XYZ file of C-alpha atoms in Angstrom:
623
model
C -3.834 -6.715 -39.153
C -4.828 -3.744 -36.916
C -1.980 -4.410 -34.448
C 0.258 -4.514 -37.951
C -1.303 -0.896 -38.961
C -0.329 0.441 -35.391
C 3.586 -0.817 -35.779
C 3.617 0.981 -38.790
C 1.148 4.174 -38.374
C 0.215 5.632 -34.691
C 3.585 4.336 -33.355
C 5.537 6.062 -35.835
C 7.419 3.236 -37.146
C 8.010 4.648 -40.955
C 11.472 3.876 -42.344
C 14.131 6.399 -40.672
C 11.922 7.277 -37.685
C 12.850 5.343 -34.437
C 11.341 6.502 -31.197
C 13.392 7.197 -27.622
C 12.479 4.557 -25.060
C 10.512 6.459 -22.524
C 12.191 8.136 -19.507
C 10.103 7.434 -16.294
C 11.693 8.388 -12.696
C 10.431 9.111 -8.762
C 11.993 12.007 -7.634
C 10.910 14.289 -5.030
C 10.054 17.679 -5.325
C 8.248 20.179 -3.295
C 9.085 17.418 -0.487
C 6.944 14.965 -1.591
C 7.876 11.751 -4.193
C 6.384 12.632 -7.597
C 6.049 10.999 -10.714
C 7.916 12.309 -14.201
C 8.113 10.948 -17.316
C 10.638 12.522 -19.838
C 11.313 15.456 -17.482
C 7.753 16.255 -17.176
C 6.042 15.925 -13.938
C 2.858 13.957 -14.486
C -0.833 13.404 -12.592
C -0.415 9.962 -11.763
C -4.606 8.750 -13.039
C -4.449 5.855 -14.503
C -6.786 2.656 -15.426
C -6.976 -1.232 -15.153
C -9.188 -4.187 -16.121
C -8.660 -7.642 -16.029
C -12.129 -8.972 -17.865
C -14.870 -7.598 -20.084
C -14.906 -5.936 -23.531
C -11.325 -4.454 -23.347
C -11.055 -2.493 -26.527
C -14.508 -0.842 -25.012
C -13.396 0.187 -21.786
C -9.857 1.222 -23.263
C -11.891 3.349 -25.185
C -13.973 4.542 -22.975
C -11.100 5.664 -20.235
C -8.896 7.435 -23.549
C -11.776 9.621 -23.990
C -12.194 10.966 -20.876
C -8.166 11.621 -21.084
C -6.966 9.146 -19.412
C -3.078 8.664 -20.693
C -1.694 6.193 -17.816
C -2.765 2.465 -18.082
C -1.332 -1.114 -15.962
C -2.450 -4.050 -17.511
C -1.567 -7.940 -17.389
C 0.909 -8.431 -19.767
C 3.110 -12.062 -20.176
C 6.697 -12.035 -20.073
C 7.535 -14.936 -22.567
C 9.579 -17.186 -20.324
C 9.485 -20.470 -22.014
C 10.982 -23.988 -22.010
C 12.820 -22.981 -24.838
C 14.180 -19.097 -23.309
C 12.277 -15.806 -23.893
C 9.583 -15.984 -26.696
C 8.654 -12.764 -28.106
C 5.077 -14.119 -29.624
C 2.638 -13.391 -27.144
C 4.439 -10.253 -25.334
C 3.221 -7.461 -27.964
C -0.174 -7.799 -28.336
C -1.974 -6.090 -24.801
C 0.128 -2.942 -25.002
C -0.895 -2.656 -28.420
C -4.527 -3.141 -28.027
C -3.824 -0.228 -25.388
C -2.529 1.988 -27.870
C -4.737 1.433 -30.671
C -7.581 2.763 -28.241
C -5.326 5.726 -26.913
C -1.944 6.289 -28.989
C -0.499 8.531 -26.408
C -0.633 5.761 -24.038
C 1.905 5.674 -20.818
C 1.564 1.997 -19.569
C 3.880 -0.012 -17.110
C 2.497 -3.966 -17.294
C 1.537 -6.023 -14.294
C 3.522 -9.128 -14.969
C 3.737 -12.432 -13.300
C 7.358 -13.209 -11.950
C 6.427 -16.897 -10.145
C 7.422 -19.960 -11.903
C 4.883 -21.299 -14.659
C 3.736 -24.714 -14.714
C 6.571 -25.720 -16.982
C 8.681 -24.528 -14.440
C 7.169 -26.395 -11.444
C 7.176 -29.671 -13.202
C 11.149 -29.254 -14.265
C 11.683 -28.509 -10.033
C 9.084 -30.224 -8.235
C 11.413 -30.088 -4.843
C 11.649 -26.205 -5.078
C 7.874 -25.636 -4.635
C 6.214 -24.045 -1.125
C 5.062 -27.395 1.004
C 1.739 -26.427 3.198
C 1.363 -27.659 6.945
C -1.419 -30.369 5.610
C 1.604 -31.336 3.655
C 0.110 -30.056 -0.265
C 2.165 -28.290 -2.270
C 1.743 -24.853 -4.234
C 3.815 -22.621 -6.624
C 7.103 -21.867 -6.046
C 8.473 -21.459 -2.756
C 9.562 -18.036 -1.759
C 12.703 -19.249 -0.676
C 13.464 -20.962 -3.821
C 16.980 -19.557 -4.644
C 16.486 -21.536 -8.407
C 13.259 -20.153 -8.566
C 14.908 -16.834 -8.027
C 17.754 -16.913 -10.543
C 15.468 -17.803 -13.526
C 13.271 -15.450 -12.519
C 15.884 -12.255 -12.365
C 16.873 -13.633 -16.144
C 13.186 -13.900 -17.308
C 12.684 -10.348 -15.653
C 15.794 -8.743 -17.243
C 15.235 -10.579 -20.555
C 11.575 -9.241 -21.117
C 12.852 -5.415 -19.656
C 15.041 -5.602 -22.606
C 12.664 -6.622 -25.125
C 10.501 -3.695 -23.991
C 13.199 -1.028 -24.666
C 13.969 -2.231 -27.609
C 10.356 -2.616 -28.645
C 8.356 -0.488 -31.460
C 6.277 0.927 -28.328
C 8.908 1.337 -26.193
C 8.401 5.389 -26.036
C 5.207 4.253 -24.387
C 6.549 1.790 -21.549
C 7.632 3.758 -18.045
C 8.425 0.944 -15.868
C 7.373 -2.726 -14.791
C 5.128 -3.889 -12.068
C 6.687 -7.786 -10.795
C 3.771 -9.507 -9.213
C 3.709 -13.112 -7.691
C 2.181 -14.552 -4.205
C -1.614 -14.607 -3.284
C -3.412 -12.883 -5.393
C -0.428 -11.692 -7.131
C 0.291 -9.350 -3.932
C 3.735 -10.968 -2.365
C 1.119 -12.416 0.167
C 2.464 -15.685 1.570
C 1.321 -18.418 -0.561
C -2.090 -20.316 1.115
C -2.654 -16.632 3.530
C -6.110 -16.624 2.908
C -6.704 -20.305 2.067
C -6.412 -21.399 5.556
C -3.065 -23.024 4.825
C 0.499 -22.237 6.458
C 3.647 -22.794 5.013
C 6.570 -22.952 4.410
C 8.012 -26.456 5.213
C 10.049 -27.334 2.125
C 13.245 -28.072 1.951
C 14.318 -24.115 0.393
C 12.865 -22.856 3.368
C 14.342 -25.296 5.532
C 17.363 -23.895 4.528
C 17.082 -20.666 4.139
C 15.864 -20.985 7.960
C 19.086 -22.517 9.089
C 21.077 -20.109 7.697
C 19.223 -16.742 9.004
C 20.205 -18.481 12.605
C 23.537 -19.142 11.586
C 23.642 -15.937 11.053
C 22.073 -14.412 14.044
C 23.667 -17.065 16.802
C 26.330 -18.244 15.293
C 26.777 -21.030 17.311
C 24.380 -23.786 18.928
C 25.690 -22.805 22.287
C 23.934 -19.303 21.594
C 20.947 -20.541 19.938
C 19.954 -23.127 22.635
C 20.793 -20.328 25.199
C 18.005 -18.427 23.625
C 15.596 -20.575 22.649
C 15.844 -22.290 26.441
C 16.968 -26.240 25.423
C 19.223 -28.013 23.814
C 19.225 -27.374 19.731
C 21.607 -27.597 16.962
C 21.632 -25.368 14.028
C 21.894 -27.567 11.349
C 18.366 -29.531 13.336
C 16.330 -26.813 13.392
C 12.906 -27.302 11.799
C 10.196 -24.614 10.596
C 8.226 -24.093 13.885
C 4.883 -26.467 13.143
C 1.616 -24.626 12.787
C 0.360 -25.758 15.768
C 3.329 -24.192 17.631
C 2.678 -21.093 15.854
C -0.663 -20.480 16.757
C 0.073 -21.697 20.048
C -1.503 -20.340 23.305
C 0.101 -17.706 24.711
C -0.269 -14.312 26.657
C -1.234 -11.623 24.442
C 2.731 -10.467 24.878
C 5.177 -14.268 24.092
C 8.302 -13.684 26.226
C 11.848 -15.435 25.428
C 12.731 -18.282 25.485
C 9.628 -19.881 25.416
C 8.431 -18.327 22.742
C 11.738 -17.750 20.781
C 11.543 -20.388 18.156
C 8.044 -18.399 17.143
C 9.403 -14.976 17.277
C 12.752 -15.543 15.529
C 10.114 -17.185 12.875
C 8.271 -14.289 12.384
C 11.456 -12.150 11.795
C 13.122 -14.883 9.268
C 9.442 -15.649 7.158
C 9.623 -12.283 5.592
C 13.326 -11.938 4.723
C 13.518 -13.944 1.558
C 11.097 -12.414 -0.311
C 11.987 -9.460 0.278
C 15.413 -10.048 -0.907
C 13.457 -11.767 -4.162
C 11.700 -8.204 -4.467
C 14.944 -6.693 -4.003
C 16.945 -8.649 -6.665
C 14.265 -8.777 -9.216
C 13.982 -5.108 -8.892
C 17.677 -5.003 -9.988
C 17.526 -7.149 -12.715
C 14.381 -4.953 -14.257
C 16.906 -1.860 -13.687
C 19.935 -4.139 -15.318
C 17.658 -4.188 -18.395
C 15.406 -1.462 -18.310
C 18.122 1.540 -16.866
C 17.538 3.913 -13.963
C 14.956 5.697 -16.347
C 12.661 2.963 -16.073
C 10.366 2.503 -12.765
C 9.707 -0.643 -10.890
C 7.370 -0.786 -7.842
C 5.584 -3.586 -6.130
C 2.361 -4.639 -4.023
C 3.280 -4.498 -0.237
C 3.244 -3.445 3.586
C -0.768 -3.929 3.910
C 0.274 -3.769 7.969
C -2.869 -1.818 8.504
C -5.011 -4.473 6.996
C -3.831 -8.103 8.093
C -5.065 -7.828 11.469
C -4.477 -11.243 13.253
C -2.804 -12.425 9.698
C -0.121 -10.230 9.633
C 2.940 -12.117 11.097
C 2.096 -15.074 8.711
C 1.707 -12.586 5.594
C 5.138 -12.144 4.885
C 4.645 -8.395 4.298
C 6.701 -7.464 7.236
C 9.908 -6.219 5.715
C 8.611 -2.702 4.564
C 11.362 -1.165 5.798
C 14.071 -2.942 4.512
C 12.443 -2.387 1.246
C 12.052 0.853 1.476
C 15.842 1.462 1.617
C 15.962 -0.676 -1.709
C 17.583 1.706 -4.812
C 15.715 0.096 -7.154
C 12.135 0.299 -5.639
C 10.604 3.525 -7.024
C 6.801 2.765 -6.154
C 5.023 0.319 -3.759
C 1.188 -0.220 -3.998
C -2.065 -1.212 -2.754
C -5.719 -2.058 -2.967
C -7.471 0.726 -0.553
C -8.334 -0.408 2.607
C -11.133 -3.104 2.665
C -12.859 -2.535 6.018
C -15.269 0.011 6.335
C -14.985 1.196 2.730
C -19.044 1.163 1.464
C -21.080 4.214 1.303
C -21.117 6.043 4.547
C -17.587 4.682 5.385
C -14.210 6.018 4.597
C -11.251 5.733 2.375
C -7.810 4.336 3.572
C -4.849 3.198 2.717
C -3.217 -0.248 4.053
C 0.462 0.666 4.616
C 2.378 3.295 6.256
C 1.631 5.619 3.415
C 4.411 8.270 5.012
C 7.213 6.252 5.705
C 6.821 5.352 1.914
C 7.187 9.106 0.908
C 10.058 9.770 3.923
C 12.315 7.298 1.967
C 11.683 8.845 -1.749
C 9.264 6.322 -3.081
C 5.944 7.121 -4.631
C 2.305 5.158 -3.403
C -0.257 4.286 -6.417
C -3.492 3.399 -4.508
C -5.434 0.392 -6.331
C -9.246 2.079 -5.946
C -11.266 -1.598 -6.844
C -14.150 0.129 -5.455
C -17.459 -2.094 -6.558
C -19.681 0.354 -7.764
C -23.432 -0.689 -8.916
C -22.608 -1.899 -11.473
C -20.440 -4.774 -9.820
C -21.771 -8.205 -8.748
C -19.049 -8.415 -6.171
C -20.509 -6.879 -2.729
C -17.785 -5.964 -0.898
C -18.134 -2.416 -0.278
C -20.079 -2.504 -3.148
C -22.373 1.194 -3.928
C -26.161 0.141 -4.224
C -27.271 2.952 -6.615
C -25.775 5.060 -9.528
C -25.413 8.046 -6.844
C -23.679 6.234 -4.343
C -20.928 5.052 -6.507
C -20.406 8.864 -7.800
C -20.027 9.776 -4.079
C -17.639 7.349 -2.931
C -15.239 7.099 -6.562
C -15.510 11.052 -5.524
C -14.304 9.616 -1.866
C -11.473 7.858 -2.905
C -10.183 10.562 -5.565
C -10.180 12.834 -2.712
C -8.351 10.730 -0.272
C -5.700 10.375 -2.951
C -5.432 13.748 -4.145
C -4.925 15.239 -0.732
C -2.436 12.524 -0.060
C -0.673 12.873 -3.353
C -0.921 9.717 -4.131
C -1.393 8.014 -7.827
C -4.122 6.087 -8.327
C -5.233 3.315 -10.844
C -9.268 2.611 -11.085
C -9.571 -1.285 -11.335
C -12.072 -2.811 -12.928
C -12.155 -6.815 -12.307
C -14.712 -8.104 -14.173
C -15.026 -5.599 -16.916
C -18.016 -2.990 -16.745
C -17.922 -1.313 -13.057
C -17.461 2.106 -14.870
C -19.955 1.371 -17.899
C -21.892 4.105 -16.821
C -22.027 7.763 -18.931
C -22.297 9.752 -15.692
C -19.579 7.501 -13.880
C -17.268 8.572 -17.292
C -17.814 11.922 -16.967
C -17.061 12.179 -13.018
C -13.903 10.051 -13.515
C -12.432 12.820 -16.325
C -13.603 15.536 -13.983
C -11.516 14.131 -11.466
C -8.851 13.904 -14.190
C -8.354 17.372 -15.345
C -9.048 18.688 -11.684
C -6.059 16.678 -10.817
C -3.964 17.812 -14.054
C -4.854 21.474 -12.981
C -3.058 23.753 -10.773
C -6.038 23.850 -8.245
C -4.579 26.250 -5.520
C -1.036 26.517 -3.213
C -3.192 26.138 0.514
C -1.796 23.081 2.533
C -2.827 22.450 6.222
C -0.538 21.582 8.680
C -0.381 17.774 9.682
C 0.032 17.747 13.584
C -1.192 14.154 14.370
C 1.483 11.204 13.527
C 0.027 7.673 13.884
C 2.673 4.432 14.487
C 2.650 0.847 13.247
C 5.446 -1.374 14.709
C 6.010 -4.513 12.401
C 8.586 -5.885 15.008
C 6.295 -5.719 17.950
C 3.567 -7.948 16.366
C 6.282 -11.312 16.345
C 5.411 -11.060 20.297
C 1.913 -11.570 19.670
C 0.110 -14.971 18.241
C -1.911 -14.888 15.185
C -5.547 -13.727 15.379
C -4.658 -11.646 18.380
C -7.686 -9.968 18.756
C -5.910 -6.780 19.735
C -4.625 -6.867 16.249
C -7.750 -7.629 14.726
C -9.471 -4.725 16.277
C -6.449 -2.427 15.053
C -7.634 -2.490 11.539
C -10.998 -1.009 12.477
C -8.617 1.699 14.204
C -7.093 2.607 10.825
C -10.279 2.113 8.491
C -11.886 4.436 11.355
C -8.831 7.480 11.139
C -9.819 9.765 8.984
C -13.192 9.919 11.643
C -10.414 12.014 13.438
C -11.359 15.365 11.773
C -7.863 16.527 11.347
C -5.064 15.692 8.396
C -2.824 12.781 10.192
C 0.666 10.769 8.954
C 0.838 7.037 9.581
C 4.561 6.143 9.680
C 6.603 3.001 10.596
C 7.565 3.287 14.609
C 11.031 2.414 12.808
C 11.126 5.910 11.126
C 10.482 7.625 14.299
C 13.572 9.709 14.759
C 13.627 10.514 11.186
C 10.049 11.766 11.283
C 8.873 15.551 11.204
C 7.888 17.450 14.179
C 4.397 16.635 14.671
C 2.127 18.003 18.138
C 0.459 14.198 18.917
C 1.991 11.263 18.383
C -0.066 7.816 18.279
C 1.318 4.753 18.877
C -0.441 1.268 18.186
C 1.351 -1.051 18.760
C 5.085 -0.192 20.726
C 5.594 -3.030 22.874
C 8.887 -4.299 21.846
C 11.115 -1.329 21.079
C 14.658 -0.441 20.339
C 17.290 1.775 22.299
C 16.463 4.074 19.642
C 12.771 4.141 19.578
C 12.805 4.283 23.239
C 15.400 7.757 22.984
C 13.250 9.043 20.871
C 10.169 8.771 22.413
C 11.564 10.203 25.895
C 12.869 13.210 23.973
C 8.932 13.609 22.767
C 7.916 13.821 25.967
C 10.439 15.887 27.227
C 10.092 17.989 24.251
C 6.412 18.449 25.321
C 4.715 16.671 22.487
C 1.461 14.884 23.626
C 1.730 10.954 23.095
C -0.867 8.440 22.986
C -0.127 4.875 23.946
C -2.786 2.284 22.923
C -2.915 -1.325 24.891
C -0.091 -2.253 27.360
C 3.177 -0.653 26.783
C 6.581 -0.511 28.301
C 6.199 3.218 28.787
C 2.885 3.388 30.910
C 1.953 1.836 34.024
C -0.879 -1.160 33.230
C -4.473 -0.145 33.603
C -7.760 -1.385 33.122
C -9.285 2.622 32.460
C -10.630 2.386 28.582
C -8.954 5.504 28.188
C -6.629 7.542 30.700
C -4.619 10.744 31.045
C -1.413 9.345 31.970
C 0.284 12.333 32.688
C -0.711 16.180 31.095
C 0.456 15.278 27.767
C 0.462 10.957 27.777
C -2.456 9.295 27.292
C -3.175 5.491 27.340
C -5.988 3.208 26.237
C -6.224 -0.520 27.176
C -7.524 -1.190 23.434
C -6.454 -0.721 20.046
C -9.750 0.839 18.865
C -10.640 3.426 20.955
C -13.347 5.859 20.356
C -12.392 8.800 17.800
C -13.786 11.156 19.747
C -11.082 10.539 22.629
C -8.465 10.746 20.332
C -10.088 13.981 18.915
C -9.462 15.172 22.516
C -6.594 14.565 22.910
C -5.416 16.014 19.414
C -7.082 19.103 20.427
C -5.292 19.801 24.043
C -2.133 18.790 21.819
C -3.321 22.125 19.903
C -3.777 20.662 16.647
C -6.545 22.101 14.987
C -9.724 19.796 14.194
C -11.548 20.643 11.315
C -14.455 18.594 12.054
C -16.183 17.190 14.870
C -18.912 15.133 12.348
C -17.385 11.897 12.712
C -17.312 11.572 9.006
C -14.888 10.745 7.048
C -12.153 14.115 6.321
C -9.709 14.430 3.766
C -7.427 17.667 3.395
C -4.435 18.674 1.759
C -2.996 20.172 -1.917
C -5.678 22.351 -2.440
C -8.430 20.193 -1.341
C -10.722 19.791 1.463
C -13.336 16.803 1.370
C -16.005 15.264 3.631
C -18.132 12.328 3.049
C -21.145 12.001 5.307
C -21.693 9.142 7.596
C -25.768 10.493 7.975
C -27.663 13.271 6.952
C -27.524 16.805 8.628
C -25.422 20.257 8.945
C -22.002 19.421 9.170
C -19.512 22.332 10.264
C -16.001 22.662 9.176
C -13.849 25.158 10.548
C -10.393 26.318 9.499
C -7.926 28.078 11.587
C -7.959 31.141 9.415
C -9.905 33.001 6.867
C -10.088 30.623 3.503
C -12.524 30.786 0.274
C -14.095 27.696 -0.613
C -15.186 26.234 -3.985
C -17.092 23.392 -4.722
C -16.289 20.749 -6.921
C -17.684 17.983 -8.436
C -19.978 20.036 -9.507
C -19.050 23.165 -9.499
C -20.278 25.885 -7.193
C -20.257 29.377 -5.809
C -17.370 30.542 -3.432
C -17.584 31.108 0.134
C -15.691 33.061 2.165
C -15.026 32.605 6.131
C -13.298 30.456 8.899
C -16.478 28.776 9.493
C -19.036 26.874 7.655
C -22.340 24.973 8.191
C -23.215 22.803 5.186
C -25.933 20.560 4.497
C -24.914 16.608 3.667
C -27.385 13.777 1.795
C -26.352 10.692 4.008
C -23.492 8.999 2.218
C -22.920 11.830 0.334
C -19.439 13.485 -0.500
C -18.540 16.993 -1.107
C -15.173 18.272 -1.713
C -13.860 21.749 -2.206
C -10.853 23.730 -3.339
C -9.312 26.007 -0.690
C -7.939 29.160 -1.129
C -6.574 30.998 1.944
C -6.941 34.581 2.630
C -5.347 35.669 4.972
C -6.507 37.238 8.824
């Protein structure tokens, strides 16, 4: 009955009165990918719960403000064709808890049981020979699933709410992230037949002939005999670097796995723009390359940059960083968070921090003040990086907390406020290759110690970009350039990088790379401006040196973590003490978060609580 009042009352749905479907777009402006919704450019703070008292917590976040909301929402793809029934009800509950409500629903795109029992042949086979959901590679899978998409788009324009709908968020995989199915279950996959097939026709299409293919793979094979390289031949023992042919089979692998679903991404993407018009965003989990470590050739998140040149992509997304993200630690993102914005598409970062009042320990803050200083951590790291954000809450009641309310609407209307015009320049770019990791095996430990690398970056002291090694000649001038992982590089990459050097940019090469001599120094100075180090985690405070004879500016030598950017400057402190920050010219400071007096200077000594964050808005001054 209250759902039946809300058709009829707060939605406006009185005889004559029909609302516009809402007009949601990425565009950028001022150079960076922003948000808008019916021409207005919006502050992209948002909410999400998936458990608990919802109508509470709904509540709770429209009171401190909060207008933006993703939530799990069906998509009524039954036996029978689309069912209507069940696809009103969460956006209404929503709205009768805040009736000026922007949502865009999580929904599920893989094939429901129904589905799986109609095509049992078309679902992923493991290596211990179990099967799963759909395969990825599924091309019947894929059809019904652009109609379901397409069909339920078109319901929600048409809908009695559809003013309050911007866009669409298609989720399947592990954990609903586009994660290869079994990732994190110990399994492998795919061996069924759709991925047999789809395998035999990515080398068709790369060799052409058999001749070619057993020329590269180093024995006699035929196309149409190929089989999905076993997981014992995957995980194979090898060199840290495989080398052709013996390791061809595994590498061509690596490049095929993700290709599929990323063209599933791709043409579901369309399908939501066939029905919901170019007005009408759609955006997807991916590209957690930072995260996967040893995992990441089998995730099946290495095509970010083919889907980054996808039309009808306007946001990708991601859980912040899980490693090193408690109290004392940092805030990070798992993807090349710049290449996203170079290519026009906006980031929302999924901040599932466990505050005290979780169960769930992962990260989680022990006491009432921790979680207010690392929530304040992660708003920071997203508001400097102009990023969106959603808080998610997965069991219902991590934000149940008056004083947690009140510090997540001050971070709301700080962020809705025109805070101050002072940006510092970003003169460190940081590399990920996704091509270079098919020449390693899984659980490379050089990969695994790479994600402490990127949980530890913003350690550095100075504002950085983290790009794909793909977008390197489309990237910005930058002083010091960091590269990971560039072991197996293209003509292009390779130009580029020589006309760094030439150019006189510094460059920092981590493990053993084509461009360096091998070593066994930790860390080396190559040339004057090339340095190398034989590991993939090497201690911040070399790269702090060599970001400073590169003649960026370091605004902190704390070793805690530093965020800086549209206004904002924020530190969270690894340990009690002083901690200095210094800017390269004269700047007022003001502290938010609470509020506090202004202070004027280049240089400042302030006194940090261990695990403590304090963030400021910056207003320069001049010399």
């Amino acid at each position: 009955m209250v759902w039946l009042v809300m058709l009829t009352g707060v939605l406006g749905q009185t005889e004559g009165i029909s609302p516009l479907p809402c007009r949601a777009e990425v565009r950028v402006e001022d150079g960076e990918p922003a948000l808008f919704v019916n021409g207005a450019r919006e502050f992209p703070f948002a909410y999400l719960t998936a458990g608990g008292d919802l109508d509470r917590h709904y509540k709770q976040f429209a009171e401190t403000g909060v207008r933006f909301f993703t939530l799990d929402a069906g998509m009524g793809n039954a036996p029978e064709g689309f069912d209507a029934s069940q696809c009103d009800a969460p956006f209404l509950r929503v709205l009768e808890q805040q009736p000026k409500a922007l949502m865009f629903p999580r929904v599920n795109v893989g094939a429901p049981q129904w589905w799986l029992d109609k095509h049992p042949e078309e679902r992923v086979v493991f290596d211990d020979g179990t099967v799963g959901p759909q395969s990825m590679f599924s091309e019947v899978w894929l059809d019904d699933a652009c109609k379901w998409v397409e069909a339920y788009v078109r319901y929600l324009r048409a809908s009695g709410y559809r003013d309050h709908v911007i866009g669409i968020h298609p989720c399947t995989g592990y954990t609903a992230e586009w994660q290869s199915w079994g990732l994190w279950d110990n399994l492998r996959g795919d061996f069924s037949k759709p991925a047999r097939t789809a395998w035999r026709k990515y080398l068709r299409a790369k060799y052409r002939t058999d001749e070619a293919l057993s020329a590269a793979w180093g024995g006699p094979i035929r196309i149409d005999d190929a089989v999905i390289p076993s997981r014992a031949r995957r995980e194979g023992a090898s060199a840290l670097f495989r080398q052709a042919p013996e390791w061809q089979d595994v590498m061509d692998f690596y490049d095929f796995y993700w290709r599929q679903p990323v063209e599933a991404m791709e043409a579901i993407a369309a399908a939501a723009k066939r029905g919901g018009g170019r007005d009408f965003v759609v955006g997807y989990f991916y590209g957690y390359l930072a995260q996967y470590g040893g995992k990441v050739q089998e995730s099946q998140h290495l095509g970010l940059r083919e889907l980054l040149e996808c039309p009808d992509v306007d946001f990708l997304c991601g859980p912040a960083m899980y490693s090193d993200r408690g109290p004392g630690g940092t805030s990070t993102f798992m993807s090349a968070t710049d290449s996203v914005k170079l290519h026009g598409k906006f980031w929302w970062d999924e901040a599932d921090n466990r505050t005290h009042l979780a169960v769930d320990q992962l990260g989680r803050a022990g006491t009432l003040d921790e979680t207010l200083h690392v929530l304040e951590r992660e708003f920071a790291h997203t508001h400097t990086e102009r990023a969106g954000i959603w808080w998610f809450d997965m069991a219902g009641g991590w934000h149940d907390d008056p004083a947690v309310m009140a510090r997540l609407g001050e971070f709301r209307a700080f962020g809705e406020a025109k805070q101050s015009n002072w940006e510092p320049a970003v003169e460190v770019a940081v590399f990920l290759d996704d091509k270079s990791t098919y020449r390693m095996p899984p659980d490379a430990p050089y990969l695994n110690e790479m994600v402490s690398f990127f949980a530890a970056l913003p350690r550095l002291g100075a504002p950085y970009h983290t790009y794909l090694l793909s977008d390197l000649p489309k990237v910005p001038r930058h002083r010091m350039y960091v590269f990971t992982d560039a072991f197996d590089l293209s003509s292009e990459e390779r130009h580029a990088i020589r006309a760094l050097k030439l150019d006189g940019r510094t460059l920092v090469f981590f493990g053993p790379t084509p461009e360096l001599p091998a070593s066994e120094e930790a860390w080396r100075r190559v040339e004057d401006k090339v340095f190398g180090a034989n590991t993939s985690n090497p201690p911040m405070a070399r790269l702090r040196e060599a970001a400073r004879a590169a003649g960026a500016h370091v605004y902190s030598e704390n070793n805690d973590a530093f965020y800086a950017g549209h206004g904002m400057v924020s530190l969270h402190a690894a340990e009690a003490g002083a901690k200095r920050l210094v800017f390269p010219g004269k700047v007022r400071l003001r502290e938010v978060f609470p509020g506090g007096d202004a202070m004027e200077g280049t240089e400042f000594e302030l006194p940090f609580r261990a695990r403590e964050t304090r963030s400021f808005v910056v207003e320069a001054l001049g010399e």
